mmCIF file with all atom_site columns, N, CA and C in Angstrom:
data_model
loop_
_atom_site.group_PDB
_atom_site.id
_atom_site.type_symbol
_atom_site.label_atom_id
_atom_site.label_alt_id
_atom_site.label_comp_id
_atom_site.label_asym_id
_atom_site.label_entity_id
_atom_site.label_seq_id
_atom_site.pdbx_PDB_ins_code
_atom_site.Cartn_x
_atom_site.Cartn_y
_atom_site.Cartn_z
_atom_site.occupancy
_atom_site.B_iso_or_equiv
_atom_site.pdbx_formal_charge
_atom_site.auth_seq_id
_atom_site.auth_comp_id
_atom_site.auth_asym_id
_atom_site.auth_atom_id
_atom_site.pdbx_PDB_model_num
ATOM 1   N N  . MET F 1 1  ? 0.785   -1.018  -0.070 1.00 94.00 ? 1  MET F N  1
ATOM 2   C CA . MET F 1 1  ? 0.054   -0.221  0.074  1.00 94.00 ? 1  MET F CA 1
ATOM 3   C C  . MET F 1 1  ? 0.898   1.172   -0.020 1.00 94.00 ? 1  MET F C  1
ATOM 4   N N  . LYS F 1 2  ? 0.174   2.282   -0.347 1.00 93.00 ? 2  LYS F N  1
ATOM 5   C CA . LYS F 1 2  ? 1.063   3.734   -0.393 1.00 93.00 ? 2  LYS F CA 1
ATOM 6   C C  . LYS F 1 2  ? 0.144   4.807   0.150  1.00 93.00 ? 2  LYS F C  1
ATOM 7   N N  . TYR F 1 3  ? 0.996   5.716   0.600  1.00 92.00 ? 3  TYR F N  1
ATOM 8   C CA . TYR F 1 3  ? 0.362   6.924   0.940  1.00 92.00 ? 3  TYR F CA 1
ATOM 9   C C  . TYR F 1 3  ? -0.038  7.676   -0.199 1.00 92.00 ? 3  TYR F C  1
ATOM 10  N N  . ALA F 1 4  ? -1.144  8.619   -0.227 1.00 87.00 ? 4  ALA F N  1
ATOM 11  C CA . ALA F 1 4  ? -1.565  9.610   -1.176 1.00 87.00 ? 4  ALA F CA 1
ATOM 12  C C  . ALA F 1 4  ? -0.824  9.981   -2.119 1.00 87.00 ? 4  ALA F C  1
ATOM 13  N N  . ASP F 1 5  ? 0.754   10.234  -1.583 1.00 89.00 ? 5  ASP F N  1
ATOM 14  C CA . ASP F 1 5  ? 1.828   10.960  -2.138 1.00 89.00 ? 5  ASP F CA 1
ATOM 15  C C  . ASP F 1 5  ? 2.812   9.932   -3.125 1.00 89.00 ? 5  ASP F C  1
ATOM 16  N N  . GLY F 1 6  ? 2.214   8.566   -2.825 1.00 90.00 ? 6  GLY F N  1
ATOM 17  C CA . GLY F 1 6  ? 2.862   7.662   -3.590 1.00 90.00 ? 6  GLY F CA 1
ATOM 18  C C  . GLY F 1 6  ? 4.106   6.745   -2.815 1.00 90.00 ? 6  GLY F C  1
ATOM 19  N N  . THR F 1 7  ? 4.235   7.314   -1.770 1.00 92.00 ? 7  THR F N  1
ATOM 20  C CA . THR F 1 7  ? 5.353   6.695   -0.783 1.00 92.00 ? 7  THR F CA 1
ATOM 21  C C  . THR F 1 7  ? 4.758   5.390   -0.234 1.00 92.00 ? 7  THR F C  1
ATOM 22  N N  . ASP F 1 8  ? 5.486   4.422   -0.237 1.00 93.00 ? 8  ASP F N  1
ATOM 23  C CA . ASP F 1 8  ? 5.166   3.161   0.319  1.00 93.00 ? 8  ASP F CA 1
ATOM 24  C C  . ASP F 1 8  ? 5.056   3.170   1.950  1.00 93.00 ? 8  ASP F C  1
ATOM 25  N N  . ILE F 1 9  ? 3.845   2.515   2.228  1.00 95.00 ? 9  ILE F N  1
ATOM 26  C CA . ILE F 1 9  ? 3.673   2.474   3.520  1.00 95.00 ? 9  ILE F CA 1
ATOM 27  C C  . ILE F 1 9  ? 4.479   1.240   4.377  1.00 95.00 ? 9  ILE F C  1
ATOM 28  N N  . LYS F 1 10 ? 5.290   1.487   5.388  1.00 96.00 ? 10 LYS F N  1
ATOM 29  C CA . LYS F 1 10 ? 6.246   0.731   5.969  1.00 96.00 ? 10 LYS F CA 1
ATOM 30  C C  . LYS F 1 10 ? 6.060   0.209   7.428  1.00 96.00 ? 10 LYS F C  1
ATOM 31  N N  . PRO F 1 11 ? 6.236   -1.072  7.853  1.00 97.00 ? 11 PRO F N  1
ATOM 32  C CA . PRO F 1 11 ? 6.164   -1.324  9.159  1.00 97.00 ? 11 PRO F CA 1
ATOM 33  C C  . PRO F 1 11 ? 6.942   -0.306  10.095 1.00 97.00 ? 11 PRO F C  1
ATOM 34  N N  . GLY F 1 12 ? 6.703   0.335   10.966 1.00 97.00 ? 12 GLY F N  1
ATOM 35  C CA . GLY F 1 12 ? 7.235   1.455   12.001 1.00 97.00 ? 12 GLY F CA 1
ATOM 36  C C  . GLY F 1 12 ? 7.119   2.753   11.781 1.00 97.00 ? 12 GLY F C  1
ATOM 37  N N  . ASP F 1 13 ? 6.124   3.098   10.535 1.00 97.00 ? 13 ASP F N  1
ATOM 38  C CA . ASP F 1 13 ? 5.643   4.293   10.242 1.00 97.00 ? 13 ASP F CA 1
ATOM 39  C C  . ASP F 1 13 ? 4.809   4.702   11.151 1.00 97.00 ? 13 ASP F C  1
ATOM 40  N N  . VAL F 1 14 ? 4.982   5.968   11.849 1.00 98.00 ? 14 VAL F N  1
ATOM 41  C CA . VAL F 1 14 ? 3.867   6.531   12.633 1.00 98.00 ? 14 VAL F CA 1
ATOM 42  C C  . VAL F 1 14 ? 2.928   7.503   11.631 1.00 98.00 ? 14 VAL F C  1
ATOM 43  N N  . VAL F 1 15 ? 1.839   7.148   11.714 1.00 97.00 ? 15 VAL F N  1
ATOM 44  C CA . VAL F 1 15 ? 0.846   7.988   10.989 1.00 97.00 ? 15 VAL F CA 1
ATOM 45  C C  . VAL F 1 15 ? -0.221  8.702   11.604 1.00 97.00 ? 15 VAL F C  1
ATOM 46  N N  . GLN F 1 16 ? -0.814  9.704   10.861 1.00 97.00 ? 16 GLN F N  1
ATOM 47  C CA . GLN F 1 16 ? -1.880  10.328  11.127 1.00 97.00 ? 16 GLN F CA 1
ATOM 48  C C  . GLN F 1 16 ? -3.233  9.761   10.358 1.00 97.00 ? 16 GLN F C  1
ATOM 49  N N  . ILE F 1 17 ? -4.046  9.827   11.145 1.00 95.00 ? 17 ILE F N  1
ATOM 50  C CA . ILE F 1 17 ? -5.441  9.107   10.918 1.00 95.00 ? 17 ILE F CA 1
ATOM 51  C C  . ILE F 1 17 ? -6.651  10.348  10.818 1.00 95.00 ? 17 ILE F C  1
ATOM 52  N N  . ASP F 1 18 ? -7.024  10.458  9.774  1.00 91.00 ? 18 ASP F N  1
ATOM 53  C CA . ASP F 1 18 ? -8.396  11.166  9.687  1.00 91.00 ? 18 ASP F CA 1
ATOM 54  C C  . ASP F 1 18 ? -7.907  12.553  10.311 1.00 91.00 ? 18 ASP F C  1
ATOM 55  N N  . THR F 1 19 ? -6.950  13.013  10.245 1.00 91.00 ? 19 THR F N  1
ATOM 56  C CA . THR F 1 19 ? -6.428  14.490  10.881 1.00 91.00 ? 19 THR F CA 1
ATOM 57  C C  . THR F 1 19 ? -6.520  14.448  12.409 1.00 91.00 ? 19 THR F C  1
ATOM 58  N N  . GLN F 1 20 ? -7.053  13.476  12.987 1.00 94.00 ? 20 GLN F N  1
ATOM 59  C CA . GLN F 1 20 ? -7.029  13.690  14.430 1.00 94.00 ? 20 GLN F CA 1
ATOM 60  C C  . GLN F 1 20 ? -6.572  12.450  15.256 1.00 94.00 ? 20 GLN F C  1
ATOM 61  N N  . TYR F 1 21 ? -6.326  11.476  14.691 1.00 97.00 ? 21 TYR F N  1
ATOM 62  C CA . TYR F 1 21 ? -5.625  10.261  15.639 1.00 97.00 ? 21 TYR F CA 1
ATOM 63  C C  . TYR F 1 21 ? -4.381  9.895   14.993 1.00 97.00 ? 21 TYR F C  1
ATOM 64  N N  . ARG F 1 22 ? -3.464  9.139   15.973 1.00 97.00 ? 22 ARG F N  1
ATOM 65  C CA . ARG F 1 22 ? -2.093  8.525   15.358 1.00 97.00 ? 22 ARG F CA 1
ATOM 66  C C  . ARG F 1 22 ? -2.285  7.159   15.588 1.00 97.00 ? 22 ARG F C  1
ATOM 67  N N  . GLY F 1 23 ? -1.139  6.547   14.795 1.00 97.00 ? 23 GLY F N  1
ATOM 68  C CA . GLY F 1 23 ? -0.997  4.848   14.951 1.00 97.00 ? 23 GLY F CA 1
ATOM 69  C C  . GLY F 1 23 ? 0.375   4.788   14.340 1.00 97.00 ? 23 GLY F C  1
ATOM 70  N N  . ARG F 1 24 ? 0.694   3.585   14.794 1.00 98.00 ? 24 ARG F N  1
ATOM 71  C CA . ARG F 1 24 ? 1.995   2.962   14.019 1.00 98.00 ? 24 ARG F CA 1
ATOM 72  C C  . ARG F 1 24 ? 1.649   1.683   13.434 1.00 98.00 ? 24 ARG F C  1
ATOM 73  N N  . VAL F 1 25 ? 2.217   1.692   12.356 1.00 98.00 ? 25 VAL F N  1
ATOM 74  C CA . VAL F 1 25 ? 1.851   0.478   11.179 1.00 98.00 ? 25 VAL F CA 1
ATOM 75  C C  . VAL F 1 25 ? 2.956   -0.531  12.076 1.00 98.00 ? 25 VAL F C  1
ATOM 76  N N  . ILE F 1 26 ? 2.338   -1.957  12.153 1.00 98.00 ? 26 ILE F N  1
ATOM 77  C CA . ILE F 1 26 ? 3.116   -2.989  12.569 1.00 98.00 ? 26 ILE F CA 1
ATOM 78  C C  . ILE F 1 26 ? 3.154   -3.925  11.546 1.00 98.00 ? 26 ILE F C  1
ATOM 79  N N  . ALA F 1 27 ? 2.539   -3.894  10.483 1.00 98.00 ? 27 ALA F N  1
ATOM 80  C CA . ALA F 1 27 ? 2.580   -5.046  9.804  1.00 98.00 ? 27 ALA F CA 1
ATOM 81  C C  . ALA F 1 27 ? 1.948   -4.533  8.379  1.00 98.00 ? 27 ALA F C  1
ATOM 82  N N  . SER F 1 28 ? 2.837   -5.006  7.282  1.00 97.00 ? 28 SER F N  1
ATOM 83  C CA . SER F 1 28 ? 2.176   -4.747  5.736  1.00 97.00 ? 28 SER F CA 1
ATOM 84  C C  . SER F 1 28 ? 2.011   -6.203  5.255  1.00 97.00 ? 28 SER F C  1
ATOM 85  N N  . MET F 1 29 ? 0.809   -6.724  5.067  1.00 97.00 ? 29 MET F N  1
ATOM 86  C CA . MET F 1 29 ? 0.453   -7.751  4.343  1.00 97.00 ? 29 MET F CA 1
ATOM 87  C C  . MET F 1 29 ? 1.031   -7.839  2.886  1.00 97.00 ? 29 MET F C  1
ATOM 88  N N  . ASP F 1 30 ? 0.730   -6.627  2.349  1.00 95.00 ? 30 ASP F N  1
ATOM 89  C CA . ASP F 1 30 ? 1.077   -6.559  0.738  1.00 95.00 ? 30 ASP F CA 1
ATOM 90  C C  . ASP F 1 30 ? 2.519   -6.928  0.489  1.00 95.00 ? 30 ASP F C  1
ATOM 91  N N  . THR F 1 31 ? 3.356   -6.326  1.485  1.00 95.00 ? 31 THR F N  1
ATOM 92  C CA . THR F 1 31 ? 5.005   -6.650  1.069  1.00 95.00 ? 31 THR F CA 1
ATOM 93  C C  . THR F 1 31 ? 5.565   -7.576  1.996  1.00 95.00 ? 31 THR F C  1
ATOM 94  N N  . GLY F 1 32 ? 4.671   -8.170  2.869  1.00 97.00 ? 32 GLY F N  1
ATOM 95  C CA . GLY F 1 32 ? 5.410   -9.222  3.813  1.00 97.00 ? 32 GLY F CA 1
ATOM 96  C C  . GLY F 1 32 ? 6.325   -8.822  4.894  1.00 97.00 ? 32 GLY F C  1
ATOM 97  N N  . GLU F 1 33 ? 6.258   -7.383  5.028  1.00 97.00 ? 33 GLU F N  1
ATOM 98  C CA . GLU F 1 33 ? 7.208   -6.607  6.025  1.00 97.00 ? 33 GLU F CA 1
ATOM 99  C C  . GLU F 1 33 ? 6.476   -6.652  7.255  1.00 97.00 ? 33 GLU F C  1
ATOM 100 N N  . TYR F 1 34 ? 7.118   -7.051  8.426  1.00 97.00 ? 34 TYR F N  1
ATOM 101 C CA . TYR F 1 34 ? 6.470   -7.031  9.753  1.00 97.00 ? 34 TYR F CA 1
ATOM 102 C C  . TYR F 1 34 ? 7.546   -6.584  10.869 1.00 97.00 ? 34 TYR F C  1
ATOM 103 N N  . LEU F 1 35 ? 6.713   -5.731  11.838 1.00 97.00 ? 35 LEU F N  1
ATOM 104 C CA . LEU F 1 35 ? 7.696   -5.479  12.984 1.00 97.00 ? 35 LEU F CA 1
ATOM 105 C C  . LEU F 1 35 ? 7.952   -6.889  13.679 1.00 97.00 ? 35 LEU F C  1
ATOM 106 N N  . PRO F 1 36 ? 8.924   -6.998  14.477 1.00 97.00 ? 36 PRO F N  1
ATOM 107 C CA . PRO F 1 36 ? 9.190   -8.291  15.035 1.00 97.00 ? 36 PRO F CA 1
ATOM 108 C C  . PRO F 1 36 ? 8.064   -8.725  15.893 1.00 97.00 ? 36 PRO F C  1
ATOM 109 N N  . GLY F 1 37 ? 7.752   -9.976  15.746 1.00 96.00 ? 37 GLY F N  1
ATOM 110 C CA . GLY F 1 37 ? 6.775   -10.488 16.165 1.00 96.00 ? 37 GLY F CA 1
ATOM 111 C C  . GLY F 1 37 ? 5.349   -10.447 15.687 1.00 96.00 ? 37 GLY F C  1
ATOM 112 N N  . GLN F 1 38 ? 5.108   -9.755  14.702 1.00 97.00 ? 38 GLN F N  1
ATOM 113 C CA . GLN F 1 38 ? 3.899   -9.077  14.224 1.00 97.00 ? 38 GLN F CA 1
ATOM 114 C C  . GLN F 1 38 ? 3.465   -9.936  12.904 1.00 97.00 ? 38 GLN F C  1
ATOM 115 N N  . ASP F 1 39 ? 4.270   -10.895 12.681 1.00 95.00 ? 39 ASP F N  1
ATOM 116 C CA . ASP F 1 39 ? 3.905   -11.749 11.387 1.00 95.00 ? 39 ASP F CA 1
ATOM 117 C C  . ASP F 1 39 ? 2.698   -12.739 11.366 1.00 95.00 ? 39 ASP F C  1
ATOM 118 N N  . GLY F 1 40 ? 2.035   -12.720 12.353 1.00 97.00 ? 40 GLY F N  1
ATOM 119 C CA . GLY F 1 40 ? 0.940   -13.458 12.641 1.00 97.00 ? 40 GLY F CA 1
ATOM 120 C C  . GLY F 1 40 ? -0.346  -12.848 11.989 1.00 97.00 ? 40 GLY F C  1
ATOM 121 N N  . TRP F 1 41 ? -0.191  -11.371 11.436 1.00 97.00 ? 41 TRP F N  1
ATOM 122 C CA . TRP F 1 41 ? -1.243  -11.027 10.733 1.00 97.00 ? 41 TRP F CA 1
ATOM 123 C C  . TRP F 1 41 ? -1.203  -11.378 9.267  1.00 97.00 ? 41 TRP F C  1
ATOM 124 N N  . ALA F 1 42 ? -0.193  -12.283 8.747  1.00 97.00 ? 42 ALA F N  1
ATOM 125 C CA . ALA F 1 42 ? 0.038   -12.519 7.346  1.00 97.00 ? 42 ALA F CA 1
ATOM 126 C C  . ALA F 1 42 ? -1.294  -13.081 7.119  1.00 97.00 ? 42 ALA F C  1
ATOM 127 N N  . TYR F 1 43 ? -2.165  -13.821 7.828  1.00 97.00 ? 43 TYR F N  1
ATOM 128 C CA . TYR F 1 43 ? -3.390  -14.407 7.178  1.00 97.00 ? 43 TYR F CA 1
ATOM 129 C C  . TYR F 1 43 ? -4.202  -13.714 6.629  1.00 97.00 ? 43 TYR F C  1
ATOM 130 N N  . LEU F 1 44 ? -4.116  -12.367 7.062  1.00 97.00 ? 44 LEU F N  1
ATOM 131 C CA . LEU F 1 44 ? -5.146  -11.201 6.318  1.00 97.00 ? 44 LEU F CA 1
ATOM 132 C C  . LEU F 1 44 ? -4.919  -11.210 4.867  1.00 97.00 ? 44 LEU F C  1
ATOM 133 N N  . GLY F 1 45 ? -3.738  -11.497 4.554  1.00 96.00 ? 45 GLY F N  1
ATOM 134 C CA . GLY F 1 45 ? -3.446  -11.356 3.059  1.00 96.00 ? 45 GLY F CA 1
ATOM 135 C C  . GLY F 1 45 ? -3.108  -9.998  2.335  1.00 96.00 ? 45 GLY F C  1
ATOM 136 N N  . THR F 1 46 ? -3.778  -9.142  2.669  1.00 96.00 ? 46 THR F N  1
ATOM 137 C CA . THR F 1 46 ? -3.610  -7.845  2.071  1.00 96.00 ? 46 THR F CA 1
ATOM 138 C C  . THR F 1 46 ? -3.780  -6.665  2.921  1.00 96.00 ? 46 THR F C  1
ATOM 139 N N  . GLY F 1 47 ? -3.453  -5.622  2.653  1.00 97.00 ? 47 GLY F N  1
ATOM 140 C CA . GLY F 1 47 ? -3.348  -4.428  3.832  1.00 97.00 ? 47 GLY F CA 1
ATOM 141 C C  . GLY F 1 47 ? -2.523  -4.190  4.611  1.00 97.00 ? 47 GLY F C  1
ATOM 142 N N  . ILE F 1 48 ? -2.458  -3.138  5.716  1.00 97.00 ? 48 ILE F N  1
ATOM 143 C CA . ILE F 1 48 ? -1.722  -3.059  6.782  1.00 97.00 ? 48 ILE F CA 1
ATOM 144 C C  . ILE F 1 48 ? -2.511  -3.058  7.950  1.00 97.00 ? 48 ILE F C  1
ATOM 145 N N  . MET F 1 49 ? -1.605  -3.395  9.136  1.00 98.00 ? 49 MET F N  1
ATOM 146 C CA . MET F 1 49 ? -2.022  -3.474  10.421 1.00 98.00 ? 49 MET F CA 1
ATOM 147 C C  . MET F 1 49 ? -1.446  -2.289  11.378 1.00 98.00 ? 49 MET F C  1
ATOM 148 N N  . VAL F 1 50 ? -2.477  -1.555  11.893 1.00 98.00 ? 50 VAL F N  1
ATOM 149 C CA . VAL F 1 50 ? -1.909  -0.264  12.522 1.00 98.00 ? 50 VAL F CA 1
ATOM 150 C C  . VAL F 1 50 ? -2.539  -0.280  13.994 1.00 98.00 ? 50 VAL F C  1
ATOM 151 N N  . ASP F 1 51 ? -1.588  -0.101  14.936 1.00 98.00 ? 51 ASP F N  1
ATOM 152 C CA . ASP F 1 51 ? -2.114  0.159   16.405 1.00 98.00 ? 51 ASP F CA 1
ATOM 153 C C  . ASP F 1 51 ? -2.399  1.423   16.474 1.00 98.00 ? 51 ASP F C  1
ATOM 154 N N  . THR F 1 52 ? -3.533  1.706   16.683 1.00 97.00 ? 52 THR F N  1
ATOM 155 C CA . THR F 1 52 ? -4.034  3.246   16.552 1.00 97.00 ? 52 THR F CA 1
ATOM 156 C C  . THR F 1 52 ? -4.244  3.660   18.214 1.00 97.00 ? 52 THR F C  1
ATOM 157 N N  . ASP F 1 53 ? -4.243  4.938   18.504 1.00 97.00 ? 53 ASP F N  1
ATOM 158 C CA . ASP F 1 53 ? -4.570  5.559   19.852 1.00 97.00 ? 53 ASP F CA 1
ATOM 159 C C  . ASP F 1 53 ? -5.917  5.597   19.979 1.00 97.00 ? 53 ASP F C  1
ATOM 160 N N  . PHE F 1 54 ? -6.902  5.266   19.027 1.00 96.00 ? 54 PHE F N  1
ATOM 161 C CA . PHE F 1 54 ? -8.383  5.215   19.414 1.00 96.00 ? 54 PHE F CA 1
ATOM 162 C C  . PHE F 1 54 ? -8.945  4.163   19.320 1.00 96.00 ? 54 PHE F C  1
ATOM 163 N N  . GLY F 1 55 ? -8.452  2.834   18.976 1.00 93.00 ? 55 GLY F N  1
ATOM 164 C CA . GLY F 1 55 ? -9.243  1.618   19.043 1.00 93.00 ? 55 GLY F CA 1
ATOM 165 C C  . GLY F 1 55 ? -8.447  0.523   18.883 1.00 93.00 ? 55 GLY F C  1
ATOM 166 N N  . GLY F 1 56 ? -7.124  0.815   19.221 1.00 97.00 ? 56 GLY F N  1
ATOM 167 C CA . GLY F 1 56 ? -6.056  -0.307  19.124 1.00 97.00 ? 56 GLY F CA 1
ATOM 168 C C  . GLY F 1 56 ? -5.632  -0.827  17.720 1.00 97.00 ? 56 GLY F C  1
ATOM 169 N N  . LEU F 1 57 ? -5.900  -2.113  17.673 1.00 98.00 ? 57 LEU F N  1
ATOM 170 C CA . LEU F 1 57 ? -5.558  -2.574  16.174 1.00 98.00 ? 57 LEU F CA 1
ATOM 171 C C  . LEU F 1 57 ? -6.631  -2.756  15.186 1.00 98.00 ? 57 LEU F C  1
ATOM 172 N N  . VAL F 1 58 ? -6.128  -1.938  14.016 1.00 97.00 ? 58 VAL F N  1
ATOM 173 C CA . VAL F 1 58 ? -7.303  -1.769  13.028 1.00 97.00 ? 58 VAL F CA 1
ATOM 174 C C  . VAL F 1 58 ? -6.542  -2.201  11.477 1.00 97.00 ? 58 VAL F C  1
ATOM 175 N N  . HIS F 1 59 ? -7.183  -2.885  10.952 1.00 97.00 ? 59 HIS F N  1
ATOM 176 C CA . HIS F 1 59 ? -6.845  -3.433  9.509  1.00 97.00 ? 59 HIS F CA 1
ATOM 177 C C  . HIS F 1 59 ? -7.403  -2.433  8.505  1.00 97.00 ? 59 HIS F C  1
ATOM 178 N N  . TYR F 1 60 ? -6.205  -2.021  7.631  1.00 96.00 ? 60 TYR F N  1
ATOM 179 C CA . TYR F 1 60 ? -6.524  -0.937  6.785  1.00 96.00 ? 60 TYR F CA 1
ATOM 180 C C  . TYR F 1 60 ? -6.112  -1.602  5.300  1.00 96.00 ? 60 TYR F C  1
ATOM 181 N N  . THR F 1 61 ? -7.081  -1.443  4.276  1.00 94.00 ? 61 THR F N  1
ATOM 182 C CA . THR F 1 61 ? -6.993  -1.789  3.026  1.00 94.00 ? 61 THR F CA 1
ATOM 183 C C  . THR F 1 61 ? -6.761  -0.822  2.291  1.00 94.00 ? 61 THR F C  1
ATOM 184 N N  . ALA F 1 62 ? -6.458  -1.069  0.883  1.00 89.00 ? 62 ALA F N  1
ATOM 185 C CA . ALA F 1 62 ? -6.333  0.032   -0.020 1.00 89.00 ? 62 ALA F CA 1
ATOM 186 C C  . ALA F 1 62 ? -7.538  1.006   -0.228 1.00 89.00 ? 62 ALA F C  1
ATOM 187 N N  . GLU F 1 63 ? -8.853  0.419   0.043  1.00 88.00 ? 63 GLU F N  1
ATOM 188 C CA . GLU F 1 63 ? -9.895  1.349   -0.067 1.00 88.00 ? 63 GLU F CA 1
ATOM 189 C C  . GLU F 1 63 ? -10.187 1.948   1.287  1.00 88.00 ? 63 GLU F C  1
ATOM 190 N N  . THR F 1 64 ? -9.606  1.644   2.422  1.00 85.00 ? 64 THR F N  1
ATOM 191 C CA . THR F 1 64 ? -9.906  2.450   3.578  1.00 85.00 ? 64 THR F CA 1
ATOM 192 C C  . THR F 1 64 ? -8.735  3.068   4.285  1.00 85.00 ? 64 THR F C  1
ATOM 193 N N  . ALA F 1 65 ? -7.667  3.340   3.414  1.00 83.00 ? 65 ALA F N  1
ATOM 194 C CA . ALA F 1 65 ? -6.321  3.842   4.014  1.00 83.00 ? 65 ALA F CA 1
ATOM 195 C C  . ALA F 1 65 ? -6.323  5.462   3.408  1.00 83.00 ? 65 ALA F C  1
ATOM 196 N N  . ASP F 1 66 ? -7.287  5.813   2.754  1.00 83.00 ? 66 ASP F N  1
ATOM 197 C CA . ASP F 1 66 ? -7.347  7.164   2.148  1.00 83.00 ? 66 ASP F CA 1
ATOM 198 C C  . ASP F 1 66 ? -7.007  8.257   3.149  1.00 83.00 ? 66 ASP F C  1
ATOM 199 N N  . ASP F 1 67 ? -7.046  8.136   4.348  1.00 88.00 ? 67 ASP F N  1
ATOM 200 C CA . ASP F 1 67 ? -6.923  9.237   5.296  1.00 88.00 ? 67 ASP F CA 1
ATOM 201 C C  . ASP F 1 67 ? -5.720  8.925   6.063  1.00 88.00 ? 67 ASP F C  1
ATOM 202 N N  . LEU F 1 68 ? -4.650  8.083   5.677  1.00 95.00 ? 68 LEU F N  1
ATOM 203 C CA . LEU F 1 68 ? -3.371  8.017   6.301  1.00 95.00 ? 68 LEU F CA 1
ATOM 204 C C  . LEU F 1 68 ? -2.232  8.762   5.946  1.00 95.00 ? 68 LEU F C  1
ATOM 205 N N  . VAL F 1 69 ? -1.787  9.706   6.690  1.00 95.00 ? 69 VAL F N  1
ATOM 206 C CA . VAL F 1 69 ? -0.450  10.649  6.440  1.00 95.00 ? 69 VAL F CA 1
ATOM 207 C C  . VAL F 1 69 ? 0.580   10.187  7.099  1.00 95.00 ? 69 VAL F C  1
ATOM 208 N N  . LEU F 1 70 ? 1.755   9.988   6.467  1.00 96.00 ? 70 LEU F N  1
ATOM 209 C CA . LEU F 1 70 ? 2.989   9.894   7.072  1.00 96.00 ? 70 LEU F CA 1
ATOM 210 C C  . LEU F 1 70 ? 3.750   10.799  7.930  1.00 96.00 ? 70 LEU F C  1
ATOM 211 N N  . MET F 1 71 ? 3.582   10.808  9.095  1.00 96.00 ? 71 MET F N  1
ATOM 212 C CA . MET F 1 71 ? 3.955   11.605  10.241 1.00 96.00 ? 71 MET F CA 1
ATOM 213 C C  . MET F 1 71 ? 5.433   11.568  10.369 1.00 96.00 ? 71 MET F C  1
ATOM 214 N N  . GLN F 1 72 ? 5.959   10.350  10.623 1.00 96.00 ? 72 GLN F N  1
ATOM 215 C CA . GLN F 1 72 ? 7.236   10.062  10.992 1.00 96.00 ? 72 GLN F CA 1
ATOM 216 C C  . GLN F 1 72 ? 7.675   8.544   10.348 1.00 96.00 ? 72 GLN F C  1
ATOM 217 N N  . ARG F 1 73 ? 8.788   8.556   9.758  1.00 96.00 ? 73 ARG F N  1
ATOM 218 C CA . ARG F 1 73 ? 9.426   7.183   9.283  1.00 96.00 ? 73 ARG F CA 1
ATOM 219 C C  . ARG F 1 73 ? 9.930   6.473   10.349 1.00 96.00 ? 73 ARG F C  1
ATOM 220 N N  . GLY F 1 74 ? 9.584   5.189   10.870 1.00 78.00 ? 74 GLY F N  1
ATOM 221 C CA . GLY F 1 74 ? 10.068  4.608   11.833 1.00 78.00 ? 74 GLY F CA 1
ATOM 222 C C  . GLY F 1 74 ? 10.772  3.595   11.582 1.00 78.00 ? 74 GLY F C  1
ATOM 223 N N  . ALA F 1 75 ? 11.857  3.169   12.493 1.00 66.00 ? 75 ALA F N  1
ATOM 224 C CA . ALA F 1 75 ? 12.508  1.574   12.262 1.00 66.00 ? 75 ALA F CA 1
ATOM 225 C C  . ALA F 1 75 ? 11.609  0.648   12.371 1.00 66.00 ? 75 ALA F C  1
ATOM 226 N N  . ALA F 1 76 ? 12.043  -0.283  11.531 1.00 56.00 ? 76 ALA F N  1
ATOM 227 C CA . ALA F 1 76 ? 11.233  -1.561  11.383 1.00 56.00 ? 76 ALA F CA 1
ATOM 228 C C  . ALA F 1 76 ? 11.581  -2.611  12.468 1.00 56.00 ? 76 ALA F C  1
ATOM 229 N N  . ALA F 1 77 ? 12.757  -2.368  13.242 1.00 50.00 ? 77 ALA F N  1
ATOM 230 C CA . ALA F 1 77 ? 13.295  -3.165  14.394 1.00 50.00 ? 77 ALA F CA 1
ATOM 231 C C  . ALA F 1 77 ? 12.920  -2.689  15.447 1.00 50.00 ? 77 ALA F C  1
#
C-alpha cells in the first residue's frame, strides 16, 4: 500500500489518521514486512495493520486507507 503521495507504507511508520488520530504501522501484508513478532497478521493477505490511539489494532486496506498520512518514518526493528 502507498500513501496519497505515492510513498510506500512501511512497518514502523507513525501515521496520522483522519487528521485527529495517530497510529503505528506494525505489519504490511502487501509486502510481507512486519515488526518483530507481528508476522501472525499474514493470514489477512492484504493491507496493513495499525496500532491506533483510538481503537487498538485496525486493519486497513487500499480502500480504507485514504486518510493515512506519514508523520514519521520509523525503524522496522
